[in-house]
PDB file of N, CA and C in Angstrom:
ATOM      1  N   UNK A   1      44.541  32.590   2.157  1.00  0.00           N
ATOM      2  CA  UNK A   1      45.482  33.652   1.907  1.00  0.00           C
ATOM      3  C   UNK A   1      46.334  33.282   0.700  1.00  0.00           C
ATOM      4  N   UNK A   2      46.548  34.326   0.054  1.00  0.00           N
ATOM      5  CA  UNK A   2      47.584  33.865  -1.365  1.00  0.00           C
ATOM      6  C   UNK A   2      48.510  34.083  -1.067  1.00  0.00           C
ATOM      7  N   UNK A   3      49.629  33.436  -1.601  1.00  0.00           N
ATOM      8  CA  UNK A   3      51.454  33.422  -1.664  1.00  0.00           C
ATOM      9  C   UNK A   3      51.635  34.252  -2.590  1.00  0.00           C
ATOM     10  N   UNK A   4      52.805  35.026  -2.524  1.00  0.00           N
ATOM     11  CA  UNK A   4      53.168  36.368  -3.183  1.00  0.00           C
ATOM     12  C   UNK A   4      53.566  35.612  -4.362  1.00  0.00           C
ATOM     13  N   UNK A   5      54.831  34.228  -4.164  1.00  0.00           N
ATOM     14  CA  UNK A   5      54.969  33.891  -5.217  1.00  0.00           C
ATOM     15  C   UNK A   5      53.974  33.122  -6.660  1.00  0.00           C
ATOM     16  N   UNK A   6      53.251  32.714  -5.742  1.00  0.00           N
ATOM     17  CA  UNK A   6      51.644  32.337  -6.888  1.00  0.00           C
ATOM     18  C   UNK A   6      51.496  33.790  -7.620  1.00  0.00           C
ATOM     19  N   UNK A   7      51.422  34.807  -6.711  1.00  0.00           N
ATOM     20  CA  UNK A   7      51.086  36.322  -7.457  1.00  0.00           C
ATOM     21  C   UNK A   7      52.127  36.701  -8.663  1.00  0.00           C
ATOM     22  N   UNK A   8      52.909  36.559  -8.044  1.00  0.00           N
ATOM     23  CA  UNK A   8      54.591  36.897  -9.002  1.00  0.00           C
ATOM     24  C   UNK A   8      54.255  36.315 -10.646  1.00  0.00           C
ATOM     25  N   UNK A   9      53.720  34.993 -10.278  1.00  0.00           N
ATOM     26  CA  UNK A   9      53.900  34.075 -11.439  1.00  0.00           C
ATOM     27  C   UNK A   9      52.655  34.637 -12.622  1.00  0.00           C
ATOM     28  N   UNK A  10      51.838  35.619 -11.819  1.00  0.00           N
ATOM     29  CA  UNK A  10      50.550  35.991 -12.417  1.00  0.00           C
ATOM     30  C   UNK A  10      51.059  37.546 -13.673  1.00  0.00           C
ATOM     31  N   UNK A  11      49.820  37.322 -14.914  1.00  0.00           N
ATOM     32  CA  UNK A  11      50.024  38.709 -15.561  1.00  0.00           C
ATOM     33  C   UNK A  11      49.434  39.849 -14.796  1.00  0.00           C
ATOM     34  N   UNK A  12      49.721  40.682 -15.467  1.00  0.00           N
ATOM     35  CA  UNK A  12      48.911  41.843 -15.229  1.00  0.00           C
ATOM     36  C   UNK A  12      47.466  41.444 -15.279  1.00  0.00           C
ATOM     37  N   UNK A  13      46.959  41.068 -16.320  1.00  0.00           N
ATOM     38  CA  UNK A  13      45.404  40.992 -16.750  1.00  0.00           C
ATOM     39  C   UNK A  13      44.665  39.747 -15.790  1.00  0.00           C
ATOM     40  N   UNK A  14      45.744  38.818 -15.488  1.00  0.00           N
ATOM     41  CA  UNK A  14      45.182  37.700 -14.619  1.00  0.00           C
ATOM     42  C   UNK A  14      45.090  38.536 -12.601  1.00  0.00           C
ATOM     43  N   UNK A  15      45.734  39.221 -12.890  1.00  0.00           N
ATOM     44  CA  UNK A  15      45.870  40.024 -11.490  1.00  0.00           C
ATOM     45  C   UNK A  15      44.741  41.119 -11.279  1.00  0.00           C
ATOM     46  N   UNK A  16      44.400  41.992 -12.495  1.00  0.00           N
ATOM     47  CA  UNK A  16      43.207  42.502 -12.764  1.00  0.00           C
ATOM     48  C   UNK A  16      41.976  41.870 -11.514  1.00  0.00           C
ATOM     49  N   UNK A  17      41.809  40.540 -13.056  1.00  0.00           N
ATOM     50  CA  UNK A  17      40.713  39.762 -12.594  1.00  0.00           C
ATOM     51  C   UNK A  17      40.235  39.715 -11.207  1.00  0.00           C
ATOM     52  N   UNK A  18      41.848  39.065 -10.891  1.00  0.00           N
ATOM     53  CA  UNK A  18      41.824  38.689  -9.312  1.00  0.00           C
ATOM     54  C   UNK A  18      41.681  39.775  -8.331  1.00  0.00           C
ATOM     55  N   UNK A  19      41.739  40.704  -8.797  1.00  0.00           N
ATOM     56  CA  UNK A  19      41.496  42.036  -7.393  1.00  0.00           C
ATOM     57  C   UNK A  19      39.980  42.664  -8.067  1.00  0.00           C
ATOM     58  N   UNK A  20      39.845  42.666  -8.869  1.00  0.00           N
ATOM     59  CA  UNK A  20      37.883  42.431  -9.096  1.00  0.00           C
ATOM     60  C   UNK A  20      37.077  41.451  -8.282  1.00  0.00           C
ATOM     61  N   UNK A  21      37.300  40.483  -8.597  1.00  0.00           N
ATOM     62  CA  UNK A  21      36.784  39.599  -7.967  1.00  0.00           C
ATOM     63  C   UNK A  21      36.621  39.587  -6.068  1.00  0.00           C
ATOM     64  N   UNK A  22      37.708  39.680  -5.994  1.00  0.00           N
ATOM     65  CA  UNK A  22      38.507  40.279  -4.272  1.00  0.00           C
ATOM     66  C   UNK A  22      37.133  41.411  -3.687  1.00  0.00           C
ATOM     67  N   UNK A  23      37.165  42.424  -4.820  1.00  0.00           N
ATOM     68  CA  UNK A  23      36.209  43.703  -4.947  1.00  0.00           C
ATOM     69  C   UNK A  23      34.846  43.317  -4.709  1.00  0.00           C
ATOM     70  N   UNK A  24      34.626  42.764  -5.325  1.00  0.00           N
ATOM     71  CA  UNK A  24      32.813  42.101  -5.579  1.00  0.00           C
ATOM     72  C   UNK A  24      32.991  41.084  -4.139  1.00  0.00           C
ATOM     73  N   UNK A  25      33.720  40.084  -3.661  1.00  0.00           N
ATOM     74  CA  UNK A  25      33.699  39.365  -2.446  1.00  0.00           C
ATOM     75  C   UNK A  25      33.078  40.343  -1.299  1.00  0.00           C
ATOM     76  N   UNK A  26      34.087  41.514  -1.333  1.00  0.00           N
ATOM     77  CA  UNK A  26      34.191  42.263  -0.438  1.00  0.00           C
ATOM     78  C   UNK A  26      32.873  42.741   0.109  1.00  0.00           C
ATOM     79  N   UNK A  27      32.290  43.258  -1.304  1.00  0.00           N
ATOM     80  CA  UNK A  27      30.954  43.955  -0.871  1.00  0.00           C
ATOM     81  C   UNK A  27      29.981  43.251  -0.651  1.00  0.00           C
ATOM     82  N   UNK A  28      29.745  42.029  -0.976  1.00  0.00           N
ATOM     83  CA  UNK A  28      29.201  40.661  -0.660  1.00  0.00           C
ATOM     84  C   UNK A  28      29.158  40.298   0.592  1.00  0.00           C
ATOM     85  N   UNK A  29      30.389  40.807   1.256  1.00  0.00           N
ATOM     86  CA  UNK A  29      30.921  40.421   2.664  1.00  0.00           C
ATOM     87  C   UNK A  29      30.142  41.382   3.285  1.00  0.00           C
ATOM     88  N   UNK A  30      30.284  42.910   2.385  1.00  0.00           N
ATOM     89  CA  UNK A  30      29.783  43.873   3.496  1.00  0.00           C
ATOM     90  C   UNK A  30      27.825  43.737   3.564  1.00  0.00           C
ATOM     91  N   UNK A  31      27.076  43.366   2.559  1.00  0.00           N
ATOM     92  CA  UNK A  31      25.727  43.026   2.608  1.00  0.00           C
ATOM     93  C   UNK A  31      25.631  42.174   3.447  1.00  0.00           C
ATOM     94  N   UNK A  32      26.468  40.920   3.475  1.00  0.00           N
ATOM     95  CA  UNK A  32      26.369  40.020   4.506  1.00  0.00           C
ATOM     96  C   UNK A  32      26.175  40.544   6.122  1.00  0.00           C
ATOM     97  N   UNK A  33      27.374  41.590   6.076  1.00  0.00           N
ATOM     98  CA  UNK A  33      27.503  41.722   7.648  1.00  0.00           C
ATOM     99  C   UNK A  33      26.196  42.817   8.230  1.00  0.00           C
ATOM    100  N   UNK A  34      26.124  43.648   7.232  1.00  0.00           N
ATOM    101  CA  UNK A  34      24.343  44.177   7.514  1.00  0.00           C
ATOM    102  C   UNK A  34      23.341  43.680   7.893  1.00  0.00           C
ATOM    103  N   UNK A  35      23.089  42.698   6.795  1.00  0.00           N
ATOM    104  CA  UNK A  35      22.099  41.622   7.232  1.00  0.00           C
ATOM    105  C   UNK A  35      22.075  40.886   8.265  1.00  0.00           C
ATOM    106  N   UNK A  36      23.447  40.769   8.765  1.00  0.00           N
ATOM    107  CA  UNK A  36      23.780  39.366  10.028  1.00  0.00           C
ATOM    108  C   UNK A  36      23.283  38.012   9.806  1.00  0.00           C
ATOM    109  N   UNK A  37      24.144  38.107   8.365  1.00  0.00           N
ATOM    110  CA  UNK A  37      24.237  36.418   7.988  1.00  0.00           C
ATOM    111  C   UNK A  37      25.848  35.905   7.963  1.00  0.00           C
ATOM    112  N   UNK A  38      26.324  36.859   8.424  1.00  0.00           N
ATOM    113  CA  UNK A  38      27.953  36.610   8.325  1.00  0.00           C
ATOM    114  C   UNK A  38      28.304  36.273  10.238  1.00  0.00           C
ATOM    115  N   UNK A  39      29.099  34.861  10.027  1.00  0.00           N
ATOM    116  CA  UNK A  39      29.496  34.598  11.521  1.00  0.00           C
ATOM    117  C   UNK A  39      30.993  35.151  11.656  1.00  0.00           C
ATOM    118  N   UNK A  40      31.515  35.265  11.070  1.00  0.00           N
ATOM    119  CA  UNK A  40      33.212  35.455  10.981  1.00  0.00           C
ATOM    120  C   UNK A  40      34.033  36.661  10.271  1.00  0.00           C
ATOM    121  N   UNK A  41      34.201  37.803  11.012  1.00  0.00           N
ATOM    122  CA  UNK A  41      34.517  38.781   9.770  1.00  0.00           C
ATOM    123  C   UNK A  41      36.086  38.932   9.378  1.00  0.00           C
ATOM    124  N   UNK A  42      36.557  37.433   9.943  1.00  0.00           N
ATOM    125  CA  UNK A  42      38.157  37.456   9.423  1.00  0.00           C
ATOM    126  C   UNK A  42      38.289  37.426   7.682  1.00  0.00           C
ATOM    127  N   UNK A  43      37.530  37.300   7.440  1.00  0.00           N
ATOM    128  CA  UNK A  43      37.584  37.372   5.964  1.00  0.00           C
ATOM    129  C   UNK A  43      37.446  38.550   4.816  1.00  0.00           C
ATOM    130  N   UNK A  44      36.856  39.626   5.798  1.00  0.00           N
ATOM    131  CA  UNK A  44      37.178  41.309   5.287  1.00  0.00           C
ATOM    132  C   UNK A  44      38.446  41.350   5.211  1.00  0.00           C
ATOM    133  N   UNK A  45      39.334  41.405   6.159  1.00  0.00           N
ATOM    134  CA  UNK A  45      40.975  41.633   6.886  1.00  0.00           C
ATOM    135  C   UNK A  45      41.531  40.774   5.590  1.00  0.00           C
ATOM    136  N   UNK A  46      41.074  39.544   5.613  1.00  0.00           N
ATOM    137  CA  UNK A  46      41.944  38.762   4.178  1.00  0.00           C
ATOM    138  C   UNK A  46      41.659  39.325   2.944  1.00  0.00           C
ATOM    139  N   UNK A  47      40.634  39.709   2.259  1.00  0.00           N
ATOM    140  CA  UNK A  47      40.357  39.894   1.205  1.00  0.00           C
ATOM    141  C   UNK A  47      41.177  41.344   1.356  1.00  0.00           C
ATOM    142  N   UNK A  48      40.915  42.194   1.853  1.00  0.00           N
ATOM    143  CA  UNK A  48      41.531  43.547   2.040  1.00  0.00           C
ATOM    144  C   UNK A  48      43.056  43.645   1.689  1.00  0.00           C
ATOM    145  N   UNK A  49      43.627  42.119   2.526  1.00  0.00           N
ATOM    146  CA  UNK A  49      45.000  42.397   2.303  1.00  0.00           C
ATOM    147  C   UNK A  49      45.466  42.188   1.086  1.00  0.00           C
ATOM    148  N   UNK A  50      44.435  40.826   0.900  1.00  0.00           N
ATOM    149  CA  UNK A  50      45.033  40.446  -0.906  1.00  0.00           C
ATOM    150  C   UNK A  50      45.202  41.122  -1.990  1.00  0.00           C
ATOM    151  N   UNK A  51      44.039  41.833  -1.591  1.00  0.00           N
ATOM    152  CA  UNK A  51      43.536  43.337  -2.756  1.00  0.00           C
ATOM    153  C   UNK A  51      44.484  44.499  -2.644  1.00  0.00           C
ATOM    154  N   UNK A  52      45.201  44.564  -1.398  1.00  0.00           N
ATOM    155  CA  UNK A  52      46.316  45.391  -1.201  1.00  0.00           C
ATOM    156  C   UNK A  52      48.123  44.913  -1.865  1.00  0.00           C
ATOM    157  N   UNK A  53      47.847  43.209  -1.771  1.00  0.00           N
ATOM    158  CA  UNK A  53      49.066  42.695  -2.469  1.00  0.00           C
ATOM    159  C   UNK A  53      49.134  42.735  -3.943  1.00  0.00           C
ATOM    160  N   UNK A  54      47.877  41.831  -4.509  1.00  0.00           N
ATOM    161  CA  UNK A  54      47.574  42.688  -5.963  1.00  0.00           C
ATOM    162  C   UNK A  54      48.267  43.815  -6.291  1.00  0.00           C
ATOM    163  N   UNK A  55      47.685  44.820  -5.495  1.00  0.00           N
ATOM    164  CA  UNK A  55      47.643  46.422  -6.263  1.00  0.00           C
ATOM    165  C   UNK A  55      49.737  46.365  -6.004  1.00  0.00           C
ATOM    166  N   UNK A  56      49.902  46.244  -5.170  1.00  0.00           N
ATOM    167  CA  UNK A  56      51.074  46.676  -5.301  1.00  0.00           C
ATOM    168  C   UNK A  56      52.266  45.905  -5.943  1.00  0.00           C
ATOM    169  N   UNK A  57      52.030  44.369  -6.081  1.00  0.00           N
ATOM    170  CA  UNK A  57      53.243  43.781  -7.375  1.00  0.00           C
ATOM    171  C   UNK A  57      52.070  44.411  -8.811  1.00  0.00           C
ATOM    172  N   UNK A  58      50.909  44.735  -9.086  1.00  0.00           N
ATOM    173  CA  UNK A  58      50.629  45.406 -10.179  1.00  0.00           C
ATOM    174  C   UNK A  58      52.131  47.120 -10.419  1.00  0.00           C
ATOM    175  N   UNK A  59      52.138  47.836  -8.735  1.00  0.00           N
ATOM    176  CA  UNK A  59      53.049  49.003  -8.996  1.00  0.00           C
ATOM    177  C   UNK A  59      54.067  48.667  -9.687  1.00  0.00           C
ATOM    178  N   UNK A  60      55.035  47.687  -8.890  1.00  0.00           N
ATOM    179  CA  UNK A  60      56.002  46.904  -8.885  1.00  0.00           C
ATOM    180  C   UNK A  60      56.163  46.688 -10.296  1.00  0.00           C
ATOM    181  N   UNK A  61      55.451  46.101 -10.828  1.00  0.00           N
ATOM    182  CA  UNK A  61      55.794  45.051 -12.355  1.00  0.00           C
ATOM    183  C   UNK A  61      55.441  47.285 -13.199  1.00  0.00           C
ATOM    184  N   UNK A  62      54.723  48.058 -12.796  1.00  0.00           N
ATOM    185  CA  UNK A  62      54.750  49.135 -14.140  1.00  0.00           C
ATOM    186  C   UNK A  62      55.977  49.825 -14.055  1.00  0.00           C
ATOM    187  N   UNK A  63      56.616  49.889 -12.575  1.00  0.00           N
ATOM    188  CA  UNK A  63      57.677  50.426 -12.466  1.00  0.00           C
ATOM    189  C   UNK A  63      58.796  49.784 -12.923  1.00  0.00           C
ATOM    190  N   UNK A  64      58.567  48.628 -12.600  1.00  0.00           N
ATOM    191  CA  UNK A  64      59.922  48.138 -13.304  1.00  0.00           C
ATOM    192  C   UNK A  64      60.016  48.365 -15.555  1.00  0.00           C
ATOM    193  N   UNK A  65      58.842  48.251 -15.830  1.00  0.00           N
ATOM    194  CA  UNK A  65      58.591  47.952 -16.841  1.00  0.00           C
ATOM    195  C   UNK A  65      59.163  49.975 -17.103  1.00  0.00           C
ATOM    196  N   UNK A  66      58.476  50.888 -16.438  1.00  0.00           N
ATOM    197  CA  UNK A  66      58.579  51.927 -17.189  1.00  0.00           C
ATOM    198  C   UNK A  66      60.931  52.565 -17.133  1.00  0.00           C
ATOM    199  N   UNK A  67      61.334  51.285 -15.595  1.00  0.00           N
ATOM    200  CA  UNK A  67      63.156  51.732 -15.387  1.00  0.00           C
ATOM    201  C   UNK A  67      63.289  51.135 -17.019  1.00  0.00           C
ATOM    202  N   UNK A  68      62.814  49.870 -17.380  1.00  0.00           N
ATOM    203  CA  UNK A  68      63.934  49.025 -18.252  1.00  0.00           C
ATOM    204  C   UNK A  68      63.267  49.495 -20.116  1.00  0.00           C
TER     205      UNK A  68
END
């Protein structure tokens, strides 16, 4: 699981990356679980959330950028 503040410290473009990547895991995860080569699906729930923390210090940092 990632720390918000590791996120904080991140750009925009490095945050990008990181919720792409999150993206491509995901669906990786979901071929996996089709196939039934996946033992553990706590790791949808994580990636999901991360990809949800991403997106929203991404809101966070345009909003602030579009108050100041």
């Amino acid at each position: 699981m990632l720390k918000v503040e590791d996120l904080k410290r991140k750009t925009n473009s490095e945050l990008q990356d990181m919720a792409i990547q999150l993206k491509r895991e995901l669906m990786n995860l979901r071929f996996q679980r089709v196939t039934g080569q996946i033992a553990s699906t706590a790791r949808f729930r994580e990636a999901r959330r991360e990809i949800a923390q991403i997106k929203t210090l991404q809101r966070q940092n345009a909003l602030s950028k579009a108050l100041s």
